[in-house]
Amino acid sequence: MRILSAFIPRRQILSLRQFQTNSIRRESISTIHASMDATEQSLRQSLSEKSSSVETQGNAVRALKASRAAKPEIDAAIDLLNKLKLEKSAVEKQLQSTISSSGNGSLNREAFRQAVVNTLERRLFYIPSFKIYRGVAGLFDYGPPGCAVKSNVLSFWRQHFILEENMLEVDCPCVTPEVVLKASGHVDKFTDLMVKDEKTGTCYRADHLLKDYCTEKLEKDLTISAEKAAEYKDVLAVMEDYSPEELGAKIKEYGITAPDTKNPLSDPYPFNLMFQTSIGPSGLIPGYMRPETAQGIFVNFKDLYYYNGRKLPFAAAQIGQAFRNEISPRQGLLRVREFTLAEIEHFVDPENKSHPKFSDVSKLEFLMFPREEQMSGQSAKKLCLGEAVAKGTVNNETLGYFIGRVYLFLTRLGIDKERLRFRQHLANEMAHYAADCWDAEIESSYGWIECVGIADRSAYDLRAHSEKSGVALVAEEKYAEPKEVEKLVINPVKKELGLAFKGTQKNVVESLEAMNEKEAMEMKATLESKGEVEFYVCTLGKNVSIKKNMVSISKEKKKEHQRVFTPSVIEPSFGIGRIIYCLYEHCFSTRPSKAGDEQLNVFRFPPLVAPIKCTVFPLVQNPQFEEATKVISKELTSVGISHKIDITGTSIGKRYARTDELGVPFAITVDSDTSVTIRERDSKDQVRVSLKEAASVVSSVAEGKMTWQDVWASFPHHSSAAADEQE
């Protein structure tokens, strides 16, 4: 299911691609059976046998006692029973270890996640909204350090994409008229399946309940057979494709009830995820809080095209809030009801998707997960981006260019490149109009999380808004000389189609008009020879019968002075909150205190995103040092370096620990009126610089003009007894 705007809502996928689902599901199931971890399968089989042996021997002991057998005979039977129990226990431990190491176990991940979340909330990176009123699920407030991290991430996003790529930035309203979202498909299709507690009315997302049940069984129930474990894994793999009926059947089969009350659940039914509102006091203009920022760009295409000198390609970008009325929000910042999106719509000629700067990223190598590897049960592997485009794994250069730029953006923020992969959508995940889609997925304690969607959406969005609004959202290519072109002309006979299909006439007409030349000419040949043809209408999810009198297909030669076309769009869509949460996890670590009696938390943020770049500490409360501290603070402010002065009376070591926990990369300790020490957070190394140089050194490293290694090589190292005491 798509989480960002590069996806198609789940119910829409089903209606558009249901004809593919069954075959893909069967292929997925057979793949998972084949690729199921052999060790786990063997251990589950062994545990089943050991359990059976323990039960048999237990019955034997009870029978001996009941028959008052000789004590030596009973003792021998009990010894054998205890031995079998020990063997069973050993297999259980092996199985639990295998499950945990294979990524199915959650205990270590949960402990790590709790440590991260506790630190984030205690240091006010973020907290639940409206906390004094017990909060509302799916809504969070960013505190001072969280706001600073978010601001730094967005600032770098603007630098990396909008400025470096000469994009056009827009800012559109959050409240969107219904007609806009009707055209985009959100009003009809932007749904998830929901179930209700039949007694209390509490709502739950149906697929989450099924996922939780299967996951818990796999992780905590060691008694299930290898066959049952494979079945649960099958369900987890294909549940995205389940119809409401299939999902409901699985919930009933497994006896899943409401988590809080254990009451029975209703059958699954679709729930639209948009917040509905009305515009104006009369309430006559229906609207919604936007579920994505992209539609504001699409409806402004005509003006943006003229602003750009009527030239393609060009890109428009927008950063803003989006809203989704999630059924059962969970996973902290990963699934919320109000969040920040940063989206790019790169408009390009559909006949030329090359990119002039592709060579800048073509040599990058990183983890990619093409659909072929997914379907054959393999893992993601490092691929060269240039080779992936050349082989057609990635559809075109422009899509490949943005995949490369997204990789550079995320890794420069501080995302671990070994826990970042680009996964290609499977055929049943993509809309019928999409040319190719990739997700940047980041591994966290919750598993692999989609944080950026990068999709070639073809011309679907502009065509949809052109049709609904009656305004042509097109581009032009003028010819130096008139060209004689042969054009495909498809004329659906609406009267005949209306008689035959009535309420679904529009769907049939749209599908006929959307045919490419090959499809159209094949239909023409079949109609001329047979008078009738079976035609698949994707928006209906079925074949219909088209007769010769229902459509006219021909080719006509014309002289043209220009080509008018609807541009394709490449859309990278960034979930900023998700990226930030994954960044928190990737940067979090602990290290022992100097005394070794406690573990200290550290956020190893790169200076680029650190909420505070530097702290300034007078070593002792001395008027002379405090004056020097003010001078350094003034100079840091003048060069735009965020900093914090700490003049509390606690030891310098404790002050270092406090700022390490906030992720501050540098600390200036004022222990003289002529020179200071600068400490680097990760290595804890310190150098001594003059008072006048301190701000410029920190500024140079924070802005990437120097590295800490450069500083270490350029200035005297500080290794006095005082430094040892500080740490």
mmCIF file with all atom_site columns, C-alpha atoms in Angstrom, residues 358 361-366 368 383-392 397 400:
data_model
loop_
_atom_site.group_PDB
_atom_site.id
_atom_site.type_symbol
_atom_site.label_atom_id
_atom_site.label_alt_id
_atom_site.label_comp_id
_atom_site.label_asym_id
_atom_site.label_entity_id
_atom_site.label_seq_id
_atom_site.pdbx_PDB_ins_code
_atom_site.Cartn_x
_atom_site.Cartn_y
_atom_site.Cartn_z
_atom_site.occupancy
_atom_site.B_iso_or_equiv
_atom_site.pdbx_formal_charge
_atom_site.auth_seq_id
_atom_site.auth_comp_id
_atom_site.auth_asym_id
_atom_site.auth_atom_id
_atom_site.pdbx_PDB_model_num
ATOM 1  C CA . PHE A 1 358 ? 22.346 11.552 -15.018 1.00 0.00 ? 358 PHE A CA 1
ATOM 2  C CA . VAL A 1 361 ? 24.806 9.828  -10.198 1.00 0.00 ? 361 VAL A CA 1
ATOM 3  C CA . SER A 1 362 ? 25.291 6.944  -12.649 1.00 0.00 ? 362 SER A CA 1
ATOM 4  C CA . LYS A 1 363 ? 28.306 5.483  -10.816 1.00 0.00 ? 363 LYS A CA 1
ATOM 5  C CA . LEU A 1 364 ? 26.570 5.315  -7.428  1.00 0.00 ? 364 LEU A CA 1
ATOM 6  C CA . GLU A 1 365 ? 26.219 1.814  -5.959  1.00 0.00 ? 365 GLU A CA 1
ATOM 7  C CA . PHE A 1 366 ? 23.678 1.048  -3.252  1.00 0.00 ? 366 PHE A CA 1
ATOM 8  C CA . MET A 1 368 ? 18.424 -2.082 -4.742  1.00 0.00 ? 368 MET A CA 1
ATOM 9  C CA . LEU A 1 383 ? 23.743 -2.440 -7.926  1.00 0.00 ? 383 LEU A CA 1
ATOM 10 C CA . CYS A 1 384 ? 25.327 0.293  -9.993  1.00 0.00 ? 384 CYS A CA 1
ATOM 11 C CA . LEU A 1 385 ? 22.613 2.829  -10.813 1.00 0.00 ? 385 LEU A CA 1
ATOM 12 C CA . GLY A 1 386 ? 23.905 3.409  -14.345 1.00 0.00 ? 386 GLY A CA 1
ATOM 13 C CA . GLU A 1 387 ? 23.814 -0.314 -15.104 1.00 0.00 ? 387 GLU A CA 1
ATOM 14 C CA . ALA A 1 388 ? 20.302 -0.618 -13.616 1.00 0.00 ? 388 ALA A CA 1
ATOM 15 C CA . VAL A 1 389 ? 19.042 2.065  -16.015 1.00 0.00 ? 389 VAL A CA 1
ATOM 16 C CA . ALA A 1 390 ? 20.964 0.645  -18.992 1.00 0.00 ? 390 ALA A CA 1
ATOM 17 C CA . LYS A 1 391 ? 19.465 -2.827 -18.416 1.00 0.00 ? 391 LYS A CA 1
ATOM 18 C CA . GLY A 1 392 ? 15.942 -1.437 -18.036 1.00 0.00 ? 392 GLY A CA 1
ATOM 19 C CA . GLU A 1 397 ? 17.236 8.156  -16.819 1.00 0.00 ? 397 GLU A CA 1
ATOM 20 C CA . GLY A 1 400 ? 17.131 6.930  -12.126 1.00 0.00 ? 400 GLY A CA 1
#
